[in-house]
Amino acid sequence: MSQDDSCCRFCSRGFYSCNWKHSREKKGRYPRCWLSVVALVSVLTLFWMYICLITYNDREDINWKGFTVLKRWVNWFMVLIIISAVLTSYCILLLLFALFQIALREPLNLHWLHKIFLVLGVILVICGVTGISLAWRKEWPTVLLSLQATAPFLQIGGVGALTLLSWLVFQSFHGAHAAGSKILIAVVFVVVSAAIFLCPLLIQSPCLIEQSKLPPKPKLIGHRGAPMLAPENTMMSFRRSVECNVTAFETDVQLSKDRVPFLMHDNKSGFLLRTTNVKDEFPGQDFSHSTNLTWEDLKRLNAGDWFIKTDPFSTVSQLTAHEKEEARNQSIPSLVELLNLAKQHNISVLFDLKSDNQDNDTVDTVNAIIKSGIAPSLVLWLPPAERDYVKETAPGFIQVYDNTRDMKKEGGKHLNVNYGNLSAAEIRELRRNNVSVNLWVVNERWLFSLLWCSGTSSVTTNSCHLLQDMNHPDWVLGPHIYKMIWIAVDVASLLIMTGLFIFQWKTCWFSYKKGTKKQRNRQRHGKEHISLTS
Ligand SMILES: *[C@@H]1O[C@H](CO)[C@@H](O)[C@H](O)[C@H]1NC(C)=O
Ligand SMILES: *[C@@H]1O[C@H](CO)[C@@H](O)[C@H](O)[C@H]1NC(C)=O
Ligand SMILES: *[C@@H]1O[C@H](CO)[C@@H](O)[C@H](O)[C@H]1NC(C)=O
Ligand SMILES: *[C@@H]1O[C@H](CO)[C@@H](O)[C@H](O)[C@H]1NC(C)=O
């Protein structure tokens, strides 16, 4: 009978202890402590992986920050995701093998290499969390917000995990000899279970509403066009966003030396480096200001080749050969070219003025817009610097504010803010007052779903091609139905755990008595096996 050395046992021992032979006699130091460390690091890395997946919506921020420092485009966020995913899978596997070891009653001798990787994992998570707290603080509200989308499912998963783990807990409970240990185990287990069972009482989500109360789907605004399908801020990008039925183009305006407004996001030092071939056209020159070049010079630059080369969203492979050719051929557009496209398709235009000297730019930009002949109601005016002048010169423009305070002060009805700045309750309140609320930058389905449930009017997005196909939020549940679901899950789990507890209690004595005999038997079998193979 070679059940002793079944494949499972062999793999589990080999992976956990890196020792393929029997090692029952050789005891590692503090095996239980290391088991706790494995469990703790697994939970930590899972938590970290969750943060990575949630912040994926804003991955551009990280890559952009990397670019401003290194002046080279690298998809840093993808590197981070891959490292985190590998580490998380590794820790979870280690934990599973540890649980196997326990179930098979094998010793828990964690190999030193695993210990080093665990420490590396902890260091990664600490660095990551510190990094976010220092340099990317606006992501914490996003992580909290995401719980509104995930908490109901995390709770059900938590109940499942608790039910499975209760087997081990009951085992240690019955196995403990001291009354103190028994009480400690019982108290901790009851408190943790109660927290997991009852946390739905605290879960709030805008998507816990009756189907009939679901607000209409938010409109889409193309963030620099459709930047996943074409190089950002090029005519190709805006044309592709028209195909996604966007209601507005979002873009960035700067003025050239000869006062022509053109579209370019990056500004200040090296503002042409990321998205144009300025290095080839003007070798050795370091432009730091939009007014360094005339419109004639700017028009000469290629603004699409970088997209094919750096593949910023890993989407280039989805383009046809013709589309790639078209993307390679893009140049910097002027604002007037975009206004003409907007006019043709009855699409609004929303933009930032990127220069430090907005006052001068405002006058020239407003003049260019009026001269283009676009309907004033299609212009969503966002730059705050010279708003009074704009209101006077072009009263038909729609005034959009980047914070609630200014909007209320000036009696505005249009708001454009980051999605993390408003709670679901605030969005609902604004919508009740007929304020149109646009939130940026919303790329992922879960986030779009949440904001849809909250009643947001529109979102600025990189992925209009994905969001336009959504006919419904990812999930919407009536509050009563959700209550029934979680209570049913809790009750089922309680019943199973009670069953497990009674079962183990009944068999405890029996297996305890037999256990010692079995152990001896098993050891003898093992030795026989070794002597046979050697
Ligand atoms: C670009 O413009 C800035 C501000 O006007 C000026 O200080 C700088 O010298 C210019 N650089 C070049 C290369 O023309
Ligand atoms: C590339 O652009 C030029 C001018 O913008 C245009 O004449 C030409 O047809 C374009 N080629 C392709 C393949 O789009
Ligand atoms: C343009 O779109 C607006 C709504 O966005 C609509 O009210 C208006 O009638 C449209 N105009 C034309 C000419 O289609
Ligand atoms: C919002 O608009 C609706 C219809 O346009 C109107 O009936 C309602 O009174 C308005 N609410 C507020 C607070 O202005």
Coordinates of C-alpha atoms and ligand atoms in Angstrom, one line a residue:
M1 CA 0.0 0.0 0.0
S2 CA 1.8 3.1 -1.2
Q3 CA -0.8 5.6 -0.3
D4 CA 1.9 7.2 1.8
D5 CA 3.8 8.3 -1.2
S6 CA 0.8 9.2 -3.4
C7 CA 1.5 11.9 -6.0
C8 CA -0.4 14.5 -3.9
R9 CA 1.7 13.9 -0.8
F10 CA 4.9 13.8 -2.8
C11 CA 4.1 17.1 -4.6
S12 CA 2.9 18.8 -1.5
R13 CA 5.9 17.9 0.5
G14 CA 8.3 18.7 -2.3
F15 CA 6.8 22.1 -2.9
Y16 CA 6.5 23.2 0.7
S17 CA 9.8 21.8 2.1
C18 CA 11.8 21.3 -1.1
N19 CA 12.5 17.9 0.3
W20 CA 11.2 15.0 -1.8
K21 CA 12.2 12.4 0.7
H22 CA 10.7 11.6 4.0
S23 CA 11.5 14.2 6.5
R24 CA 9.2 13.3 9.3
E25 CA 12.0 12.9 11.8
K26 CA 13.7 16.2 11.0
K27 CA 11.5 18.9 12.5
G28 CA 11.9 22.5 11.3
R29 CA 11.9 25.3 13.8
Y30 CA 8.6 27.0 14.5
P31 CA 6.6 25.3 11.8
R32 CA 3.3 26.7 13.0
C33 CA 4.7 30.2 13.1
W34 CA 5.8 29.9 9.5
L35 CA 2.3 28.6 8.6
S36 CA 0.8 31.8 10.0
V37 CA 3.3 33.8 8.1
V38 CA 2.4 32.0 4.9
A39 CA -1.3 32.7 5.6
L40 CA -0.7 36.3 6.5
V41 CA 1.4 37.0 3.4
S42 CA -1.2 35.3 1.2
V43 CA -3.9 37.6 2.5
L44 CA -1.6 40.6 2.1
T45 CA -0.7 39.8 -1.5
L46 CA -4.4 39.1 -2.3
F47 CA -5.2 42.5 -0.9
W48 CA -2.5 44.0 -3.0
M49 CA -3.6 42.2 -6.1
Y50 CA -7.1 43.6 -5.5
I51 CA -5.7 47.1 -5.3
C52 CA -3.8 46.5 -8.6
L53 CA -6.9 45.4 -10.4
I54 CA -8.9 48.3 -9.1
T55 CA -6.3 50.9 -9.9
Y56 CA -6.0 49.4 -13.4
N57 CA -8.7 52.0 -14.4
D58 CA -6.1 54.7 -13.8
R59 CA -3.0 52.9 -15.1
E60 CA -2.3 55.8 -17.4
D61 CA -1.3 57.9 -14.3
I62 CA 1.5 55.6 -13.4
N63 CA 2.9 55.2 -16.9
W64 CA 2.6 59.0 -17.4
K65 CA 4.5 59.6 -14.2
G66 CA 7.2 57.2 -15.3
F67 CA 7.4 59.0 -18.5
T68 CA 7.8 62.5 -17.0
V69 CA 10.7 61.2 -14.9
L70 CA 12.5 59.0 -17.4
K71 CA 11.4 60.6 -20.6
R72 CA 10.8 57.1 -22.0
W73 CA 7.5 55.3 -22.4
V74 CA 7.3 52.0 -20.6
N75 CA 4.2 50.2 -19.6
W76 CA 5.2 50.2 -15.9
F77 CA 1.7 49.3 -14.7
M78 CA 1.7 46.1 -16.7
V79 CA 5.1 45.2 -15.2
L80 CA 3.7 45.8 -11.7
I81 CA 0.5 43.7 -12.5
I82 CA 2.5 40.8 -13.8
I83 CA 5.0 40.8 -10.8
S84 CA 2.0 41.1 -8.4
A85 CA 0.1 38.3 -10.1
V86 CA 3.0 35.9 -10.0
L87 CA 3.7 36.6 -6.4
T88 CA 0.1 36.3 -5.3
S89 CA -0.3 33.0 -7.2
Y90 CA 2.9 31.7 -5.6
C91 CA 1.7 32.6 -2.0
I92 CA -1.7 31.1 -2.5
L93 CA -0.2 27.9 -3.8
L94 CA 2.1 27.8 -0.9
L95 CA -0.8 28.2 1.5
L96 CA -2.8 25.5 -0.3
F97 CA 0.2 23.1 -0.1
A98 CA 0.5 24.0 3.6
L99 CA -3.1 23.1 4.2
F100 CA -2.5 19.8 2.2
Q101 CA 0.4 19.1 4.5
I102 CA -1.8 19.5 7.5
A103 CA -4.6 17.4 6.1
L104 CA -2.1 14.7 5.2
R105 CA -0.5 15.1 8.7
E106 CA 2.9 15.8 7.1
P107 CA 5.4 18.0 9.0
L108 CA 5.4 21.7 8.0
N109 CA 9.1 22.4 7.2
L110 CA 9.1 25.5 5.1
H111 CA 12.2 25.7 2.9
W112 CA 14.4 28.8 3.4
L113 CA 13.9 29.8 -0.2
H114 CA 10.2 30.1 0.4
K115 CA 10.9 32.2 3.4
I116 CA 13.0 34.6 1.3
F117 CA 10.2 35.0 -1.3
L118 CA 7.7 35.6 1.4
V119 CA 9.8 38.4 2.8
L120 CA 10.1 39.8 -0.8
G121 CA 6.3 39.6 -1.1
V122 CA 5.9 41.6 2.1
I123 CA 8.4 44.2 1.0
L124 CA 6.6 44.6 -2.3
V125 CA 3.2 45.1 -0.6
I126 CA 4.7 47.6 1.9
C127 CA 6.4 49.5 -0.9
G128 CA 3.3 49.5 -3.0
V129 CA 1.0 50.7 -0.2
T130 CA 3.5 53.4 0.9
G131 CA 4.0 54.5 -2.7
I132 CA 0.2 54.9 -3.2
S133 CA -0.1 56.8 0.1
L134 CA 2.7 59.2 -0.8
A135 CA 2.3 59.8 -4.5
W136 CA -1.0 58.5 -5.6
R137 CA -3.3 59.3 -2.7
K138 CA -6.4 59.8 -4.9
E139 CA -6.5 56.0 -5.5
W140 CA -7.6 55.2 -1.9
P141 CA -11.1 56.6 -2.5
T142 CA -11.2 54.5 -5.6
V143 CA -10.3 51.4 -3.6
L144 CA -13.1 52.2 -1.2
L145 CA -15.5 53.0 -4.0
S146 CA -14.8 49.6 -5.6
L147 CA -16.1 47.9 -2.5
Q148 CA -19.5 49.1 -3.5
A149 CA -19.2 47.0 -6.5
T150 CA -17.5 44.0 -5.0
A151 CA -18.5 43.8 -1.3
P152 CA -21.6 41.6 -1.8
F153 CA -19.5 39.0 -3.7
L154 CA -16.5 39.3 -1.3
Q155 CA -18.8 38.6 1.6
I156 CA -20.2 35.4 -0.1
G157 CA -16.6 34.4 -0.9
G158 CA -15.7 35.1 2.7
V159 CA -18.5 32.9 4.0
G160 CA -17.3 30.1 1.7
A161 CA -13.7 30.4 2.8
L162 CA -14.8 30.5 6.5
T163 CA -16.9 27.3 6.0
L164 CA -13.9 25.5 4.5
L165 CA -11.5 26.7 7.1
S166 CA -13.9 25.9 10.0
W167 CA -12.8 22.2 9.5
L168 CA -9.3 23.1 10.5
V169 CA -10.4 25.4 13.3
F170 CA -12.7 22.6 14.8
Q171 CA -9.8 20.2 14.5
S172 CA -7.6 22.4 16.6
F173 CA -10.4 23.1 19.0
H174 CA -11.0 19.4 19.6
G175 CA -7.3 18.8 19.7
A176 CA -6.5 21.5 22.2
H177 CA -6.0 20.2 25.7
A178 CA -5.9 23.3 27.8
A179 CA -9.3 24.9 28.5
G180 CA -7.7 28.3 27.9
S181 CA -6.7 27.4 24.3
K182 CA -10.2 26.1 23.7
I183 CA -11.8 29.3 24.9
L184 CA -9.4 31.4 22.9
I185 CA -10.0 29.5 19.6
A186 CA -13.8 29.6 20.2
V187 CA -13.9 33.3 20.9
V188 CA -11.8 34.3 18.0
F189 CA -13.7 32.0 15.6
V190 CA -17.1 33.3 16.8
V191 CA -16.1 37.0 16.5
V192 CA -14.6 36.5 13.0
S193 CA -17.6 34.5 11.9
A194 CA -20.1 37.1 13.2
A195 CA -18.2 39.9 11.5
I196 CA -18.3 38.0 8.1
F197 CA -21.9 36.9 8.5
L198 CA -23.3 40.3 9.5
C199 CA -21.2 42.7 7.4
P200 CA -23.9 42.9 4.7
L201 CA -25.8 45.1 7.2
L202 CA -23.1 47.7 6.5
I203 CA -22.8 47.2 2.8
Q204 CA -24.1 50.1 0.8
S205 CA -24.1 50.2 -3.0
P206 CA -25.9 52.4 -5.5
C207 CA -26.5 49.2 -7.5
L208 CA -28.6 47.8 -4.6
I209 CA -31.8 49.3 -6.1
E210 CA -34.9 48.1 -7.8
Q211 CA -34.5 47.5 -11.5
S212 CA -37.3 50.0 -12.2
K213 CA -35.3 52.8 -10.5
L214 CA -32.1 52.3 -12.6
P215 CA -31.2 55.7 -14.1
P216 CA -30.5 56.0 -17.8
K217 CA -27.1 54.9 -19.2
P218 CA -24.5 57.7 -18.9
K219 CA -23.5 59.3 -22.2
L220 CA -19.9 58.8 -23.3
I221 CA -17.3 61.4 -23.9
G222 CA -14.1 60.4 -25.8
H223 CA -11.0 61.2 -23.7
R224 CA -8.7 62.6 -26.4
G225 CA -10.8 60.7 -28.9
A226 CA -10.6 57.0 -28.7
P227 CA -7.0 56.6 -27.5
M228 CA -7.1 52.8 -27.4
L229 CA -8.0 52.6 -31.0
A230 CA -5.9 55.4 -32.5
P231 CA -3.2 57.8 -31.3
E232 CA -4.6 60.2 -28.8
N233 CA -5.6 63.8 -29.9
T234 CA -5.4 63.0 -33.6
M235 CA -8.2 63.3 -36.2
M236 CA -8.2 59.5 -36.5
S237 CA -8.8 59.2 -32.8
F238 CA -11.8 61.5 -32.9
R239 CA -13.2 59.9 -36.0
R240 CA -13.0 56.5 -34.2
S241 CA -14.8 58.0 -31.2
V242 CA -17.6 59.2 -33.5
E243 CA -18.1 55.5 -34.3
C244 CA -18.8 54.8 -30.6
N245 CA -21.6 57.4 -30.5
V246 CA -19.8 59.8 -28.1
T247 CA -21.7 62.9 -27.3
A248 CA -18.6 65.1 -26.8
F249 CA -14.9 65.1 -27.7
E250 CA -12.6 65.8 -24.8
T251 CA -9.2 67.3 -25.7
D252 CA -6.4 69.7 -24.7
V253 CA -5.6 73.0 -26.4
Q254 CA -2.3 74.9 -26.7
L255 CA -1.3 77.8 -28.9
S256 CA 1.6 77.9 -31.4
K257 CA 4.0 80.8 -31.9
D258 CA 1.7 82.2 -34.5
R259 CA -1.3 81.8 -32.2
V260 CA -3.0 78.9 -33.8
P261 CA -4.8 76.6 -31.3
F262 CA -3.7 73.0 -31.7
L263 CA -4.4 69.8 -29.8
M264 CA -1.7 68.3 -27.6
H265 CA -2.0 67.0 -24.0
D266 CA 1.6 67.1 -22.8
N267 CA 2.9 70.5 -21.9
K268 CA 6.0 72.2 -20.5
S269 CA 9.4 70.5 -20.8
G270 CA 9.6 67.9 -23.6
F271 CA 5.9 68.4 -24.4
L272 CA 6.3 66.9 -27.9
L273 CA 8.6 64.0 -26.9
R274 CA 6.0 61.4 -26.1
T275 CA 3.6 61.7 -29.0
T276 CA 5.6 63.1 -31.9
N277 CA 8.8 62.5 -33.8
V278 CA 10.2 65.9 -32.7
K279 CA 13.6 64.3 -32.1
D280 CA 13.9 63.4 -35.7
E281 CA 12.5 66.6 -37.2
F282 CA 14.4 69.0 -34.9
P283 CA 17.4 67.1 -33.6
G284 CA 19.1 68.5 -30.6
Q285 CA 16.5 71.1 -29.9
D286 CA 14.7 71.1 -26.5
F287 CA 11.3 72.6 -26.8
S288 CA 9.6 73.5 -23.5
H289 CA 6.8 75.7 -24.6
S290 CA 4.0 75.5 -27.1
T291 CA 5.0 78.9 -28.5
N292 CA 8.5 77.6 -29.4
L293 CA 7.1 76.4 -32.8
T294 CA 4.9 77.8 -35.5
W295 CA 1.9 76.0 -36.8
E296 CA 3.8 75.2 -40.0
D297 CA 6.5 73.5 -37.9
L298 CA 4.0 71.6 -35.8
K299 CA 2.1 70.3 -38.8
R300 CA 5.3 68.7 -40.1
L301 CA 5.5 66.4 -37.1
N302 CA 4.2 62.8 -37.1
A303 CA 1.8 62.3 -34.2
G304 CA 0.9 58.6 -34.8
D305 CA 4.0 56.5 -35.3
W306 CA 4.6 56.5 -31.5
F307 CA 1.3 54.8 -30.9
I308 CA 2.2 51.8 -33.2
K309 CA 5.7 51.6 -31.7
T310 CA 4.9 51.9 -27.9
D311 CA 1.4 50.4 -28.0
P312 CA 0.3 52.3 -24.8
F313 CA -2.9 50.3 -24.2
S314 CA -1.8 46.9 -25.7
T315 CA -4.4 47.3 -28.3
V316 CA -2.4 47.8 -31.5
S317 CA -2.8 44.1 -32.4
Q318 CA -6.6 44.6 -32.7
L319 CA -6.1 47.2 -35.5
T320 CA -6.3 46.1 -39.2
A321 CA -3.4 46.7 -41.5
H322 CA -5.2 49.6 -43.0
E323 CA -5.9 51.2 -39.6
K324 CA -2.2 50.8 -38.6
E325 CA -1.2 52.5 -41.8
E326 CA -3.7 55.4 -41.1
A327 CA -2.4 55.7 -37.5
R328 CA 1.2 55.9 -38.7
N329 CA 0.2 58.8 -40.9
Q330 CA -1.4 61.1 -38.3
S331 CA -0.3 64.6 -37.6
I332 CA -1.1 67.2 -34.9
P333 CA -4.6 68.6 -35.6
S334 CA -5.6 72.2 -35.1
L335 CA -8.6 73.0 -32.9
V336 CA -10.5 74.2 -36.0
E337 CA -10.2 70.8 -37.7
L338 CA -11.8 69.2 -34.6
L339 CA -14.5 71.8 -34.5
N340 CA -15.4 71.1 -38.1
L341 CA -15.7 67.4 -37.3
A342 CA -17.9 68.2 -34.3
K343 CA -20.1 70.5 -36.4
Q344 CA -20.5 67.8 -39.0
H345 CA -21.7 65.2 -36.4
N346 CA -23.5 67.5 -33.9
I347 CA -21.0 66.5 -31.2
S348 CA -19.9 68.8 -28.3
V349 CA -16.3 69.8 -27.6
L350 CA -14.8 69.9 -24.1
F351 CA -11.2 70.9 -23.5
D352 CA -8.5 72.1 -21.1
L353 CA -6.2 75.0 -22.0
K354 CA -2.8 73.6 -21.1
S355 CA -0.6 76.7 -21.1
D356 CA 0.5 78.5 -18.0
N357 CA -0.6 81.7 -19.6
Q358 CA -4.3 81.0 -20.0
D359 CA -5.4 84.6 -20.1
N360 CA -3.9 85.3 -23.6
D361 CA -4.8 81.9 -24.9
T362 CA -8.4 82.3 -23.9
V363 CA -8.9 85.3 -26.3
D364 CA -7.3 83.6 -29.3
T365 CA -9.1 80.3 -28.6
V366 CA -12.5 81.9 -28.3
N367 CA -11.9 83.9 -31.5
A368 CA -10.9 80.7 -33.4
I369 CA -14.1 78.9 -32.1
I370 CA -16.4 81.8 -33.1
K371 CA -14.8 82.0 -36.5
S372 CA -15.3 78.3 -37.1
G373 CA -19.0 78.8 -37.1
I374 CA -19.8 75.9 -34.8
A375 CA -23.1 76.2 -32.8
P376 CA -22.1 77.8 -29.5
S377 CA -24.2 75.3 -27.6
L378 CA -21.8 72.6 -28.7
V379 CA -18.9 74.3 -26.9
L380 CA -18.5 73.1 -23.2
W381 CA -16.2 75.8 -21.8
L382 CA -14.1 74.4 -19.0
P383 CA -10.9 76.7 -18.4
P384 CA -11.7 78.8 -15.4
A385 CA -9.1 81.6 -15.9
E386 CA -11.1 84.1 -18.0
R387 CA -14.6 82.8 -17.6
D388 CA -16.2 86.2 -17.3
Y389 CA -14.6 87.4 -20.5
V390 CA -15.9 84.2 -22.2
K391 CA -19.4 84.6 -20.8
E392 CA -19.5 88.1 -22.2
T393 CA -17.9 87.4 -25.6
A394 CA -19.7 84.1 -26.3
P395 CA -22.8 83.9 -24.1
G396 CA -24.0 80.7 -26.0
F397 CA -21.1 78.6 -24.7
I398 CA -22.1 76.1 -22.0
Q399 CA -20.1 76.9 -18.8
V400 CA -18.7 73.8 -17.2
Y401 CA -17.1 73.8 -13.7
D402 CA -14.4 71.6 -12.2
N403 CA -15.7 71.9 -8.6
T404 CA -19.1 72.2 -7.0
R405 CA -18.3 75.4 -5.0
D406 CA -17.6 77.5 -8.1
M407 CA -20.5 76.1 -9.9
K408 CA -23.0 76.9 -7.2
K409 CA -21.4 80.4 -6.7
E410 CA -21.9 81.2 -10.4
G411 CA -25.2 79.4 -10.8
G412 CA -23.8 76.9 -13.3
K413 CA -25.6 73.6 -14.2
H414 CA -22.6 71.6 -15.5
L415 CA -20.0 69.8 -13.5
N416 CA -16.9 68.0 -14.7
V417 CA -14.9 66.3 -11.9
N418 CA -12.8 63.2 -11.2
Y419 CA -15.1 60.2 -10.3
G420 CA -13.5 59.9 -6.9
N421 CA -14.6 63.4 -5.8
L422 CA -18.3 62.7 -5.6
S423 CA -20.2 60.1 -3.5
A424 CA -23.2 58.3 -4.9
A425 CA -25.4 60.5 -2.6
E426 CA -23.8 63.7 -3.9
I427 CA -24.3 62.6 -7.5
R428 CA -28.0 61.9 -6.9
E429 CA -28.5 65.2 -5.1
L430 CA -26.9 67.1 -8.0
R431 CA -29.0 65.2 -10.6
R432 CA -32.2 66.0 -8.6
N433 CA -31.2 69.7 -9.0
N434 CA -30.8 69.1 -12.8
V435 CA -27.1 69.6 -12.7
S436 CA -25.4 67.6 -15.5
V437 CA -22.5 65.6 -13.9
N438 CA -19.6 64.4 -16.1
L439 CA -17.0 62.2 -14.4
W440 CA -13.5 61.4 -15.7
V441 CA -11.7 59.1 -16.5
V442 CA -13.9 56.0 -16.4
N443 CA -12.5 53.0 -18.4
E444 CA -13.5 49.9 -16.5
R445 CA -16.9 48.2 -16.6
W446 CA -17.2 47.9 -12.8
L447 CA -16.7 51.6 -12.4
F448 CA -19.0 52.5 -15.2
S449 CA -21.7 50.3 -13.7
L450 CA -21.4 51.9 -10.3
L451 CA -21.7 55.4 -11.8
W452 CA -24.6 54.3 -13.9
C453 CA -26.4 53.2 -10.8
S454 CA -25.7 56.5 -9.2
G455 CA -27.3 58.4 -12.1
T456 CA -24.2 60.1 -13.6
S457 CA -25.1 62.0 -16.8
S458 CA -21.9 61.2 -18.7
V459 CA -18.3 59.9 -18.3
T460 CA -15.1 60.8 -20.0
T461 CA -13.5 57.5 -21.2
N462 CA -10.6 55.9 -23.0
S463 CA -12.6 52.8 -23.8
C464 CA -15.8 54.1 -25.5
H465 CA -15.7 51.1 -27.8
L466 CA -16.1 48.8 -24.8
L467 CA -18.6 50.9 -22.8
Q468 CA -20.9 51.5 -25.7
D469 CA -21.7 47.8 -25.9
M470 CA -23.0 47.7 -22.3
N471 CA -26.7 47.6 -22.2
H472 CA -27.0 47.1 -18.5
P473 CA -24.7 47.6 -15.4
D474 CA -22.7 44.5 -14.4
W475 CA -25.2 43.9 -11.7
V476 CA -28.3 45.5 -10.1
L477 CA -30.0 43.8 -7.2
G478 CA -33.2 44.8 -5.4
P479 CA -32.3 45.4 -1.7
H480 CA -34.8 42.8 -0.6
I481 CA -33.5 40.2 -3.0
Y482 CA -29.9 40.8 -1.8
K483 CA -31.1 40.5 1.8
M484 CA -32.6 37.1 1.0
I485 CA -29.4 36.0 -0.7
W486 CA -27.0 36.8 2.1
I487 CA -29.3 35.4 4.8
A488 CA -29.7 32.2 2.8
V489 CA -25.9 31.9 2.3
D490 CA -25.2 32.6 6.0
V491 CA -27.8 30.0 7.2
A492 CA -26.4 27.4 4.8
S493 CA -22.9 28.0 6.0
L494 CA -24.0 27.8 9.7
L495 CA -25.7 24.5 9.1
I496 CA -22.7 23.1 7.4
M497 CA -20.4 24.3 10.1
T498 CA -22.6 22.9 12.8
G499 CA -22.6 19.6 11.0
L500 CA -18.8 19.6 10.7
F501 CA -18.5 20.5 14.4
I502 CA -20.7 17.6 15.5
F503 CA -19.1 15.2 13.1
Q504 CA -15.6 16.0 14.4
W505 CA -16.7 16.0 18.0
K506 CA -18.1 12.5 17.6
T507 CA -15.1 11.1 15.7
C508 CA -12.6 13.0 17.8
W509 CA -12.1 10.3 20.5
F510 CA -12.2 7.5 18.1
S511 CA -9.6 9.0 15.8
Y512 CA -7.4 10.1 18.7
K513 CA -7.2 6.6 20.0
K514 CA -6.5 5.1 16.6
G515 CA -4.3 8.0 15.5
T516 CA -1.2 7.0 17.4
K517 CA -1.4 3.5 16.2
K518 CA -1.9 4.6 12.6
Q519 CA 1.0 6.9 12.8
R520 CA 3.3 4.2 13.8
N521 CA 2.1 2.0 11.0
R522 CA 2.6 4.7 8.5
Q523 CA 6.1 5.3 9.6
R524 CA 7.0 1.6 9.2
H525 CA 5.4 1.5 5.7
G526 CA 7.5 4.6 4.8
K527 CA 10.7 3.0 5.9
E528 CA 10.0 -0.1 4.0
H529 CA 9.3 1.9 0.9
I530 CA 12.7 3.7 1.2
S531 CA 14.6 0.6 1.6
L532 CA 12.8 -0.9 -1.4
T533 CA 13.7 2.0 -3.7
S534 CA 17.3 2.4 -2.6
Ligands
LIG1 C1 10.9 78.1 -25.9 O1 10.1 79.1 -25.3 C2 10.5 79.5 -24.0 C3 9.5 80.5 -23.4 O2 9.1 81.4 -24.4 C4 11.9 80.1 -24.1 O3 12.4 80.4 -22.8 C5 12.8 79.0 -24.6 O4 14.1 79.6 -24.8 C6 12.3 78.5 -26.0 N1 13.1 77.4 -26.4 C7 13.5 77.3 -27.7 C8 14.3 76.1 -28.0 O5 13.1 78.1 -28.6
LIG2 C1 -1.2 60.3 -45.2 O1 -1.5 61.7 -45.0 C2 -1.4 62.5 -46.1 C3 -1.6 64.0 -45.8 O2 -2.1 64.1 -44.5 C4 -2.4 62.1 -47.1 O3 -2.3 62.8 -48.3 C5 -2.3 60.6 -47.4 O4 -3.3 60.1 -48.2 C6 -2.3 59.8 -46.1 N1 -2.1 58.4 -46.4 C7 -2.8 57.4 -45.8 C8 -2.4 56.0 -46.2 O5 -3.7 57.7 -45.1
LIG3 C1 -27.8 68.1 -31.9 O1 -27.9 67.3 -30.7 C2 -28.8 67.8 -29.7 C3 -28.7 67.0 -28.5 O2 -27.4 66.6 -28.2 C4 -30.2 67.9 -30.3 O3 -31.0 68.5 -29.3 C5 -30.2 68.7 -31.6 O4 -31.5 68.6 -32.1 C6 -29.2 68.1 -32.6 N1 -29.1 69.0 -33.7 C7 -29.1 68.5 -34.9 C8 -29.0 69.5 -36.0 O5 -29.2 67.3 -35.2
LIG4 C1 -35.5 69.7 -13.1 O1 -36.1 69.7 -14.4 C2 -37.4 69.1 -14.4 C3 -37.8 69.0 -15.8 O2 -37.0 69.6 -16.7 C4 -38.3 70.0 -13.6 O3 -39.6 69.5 -13.6 C5 -37.8 70.1 -12.2 O4 -38.6 71.1 -11.4 C6 -36.4 70.6 -12.2 N1 -35.9 70.5 -10.8 C7 -35.2 71.5 -10.2 C8 -34.8 71.3 -8.8 O5 -34.9 72.6 -10.8

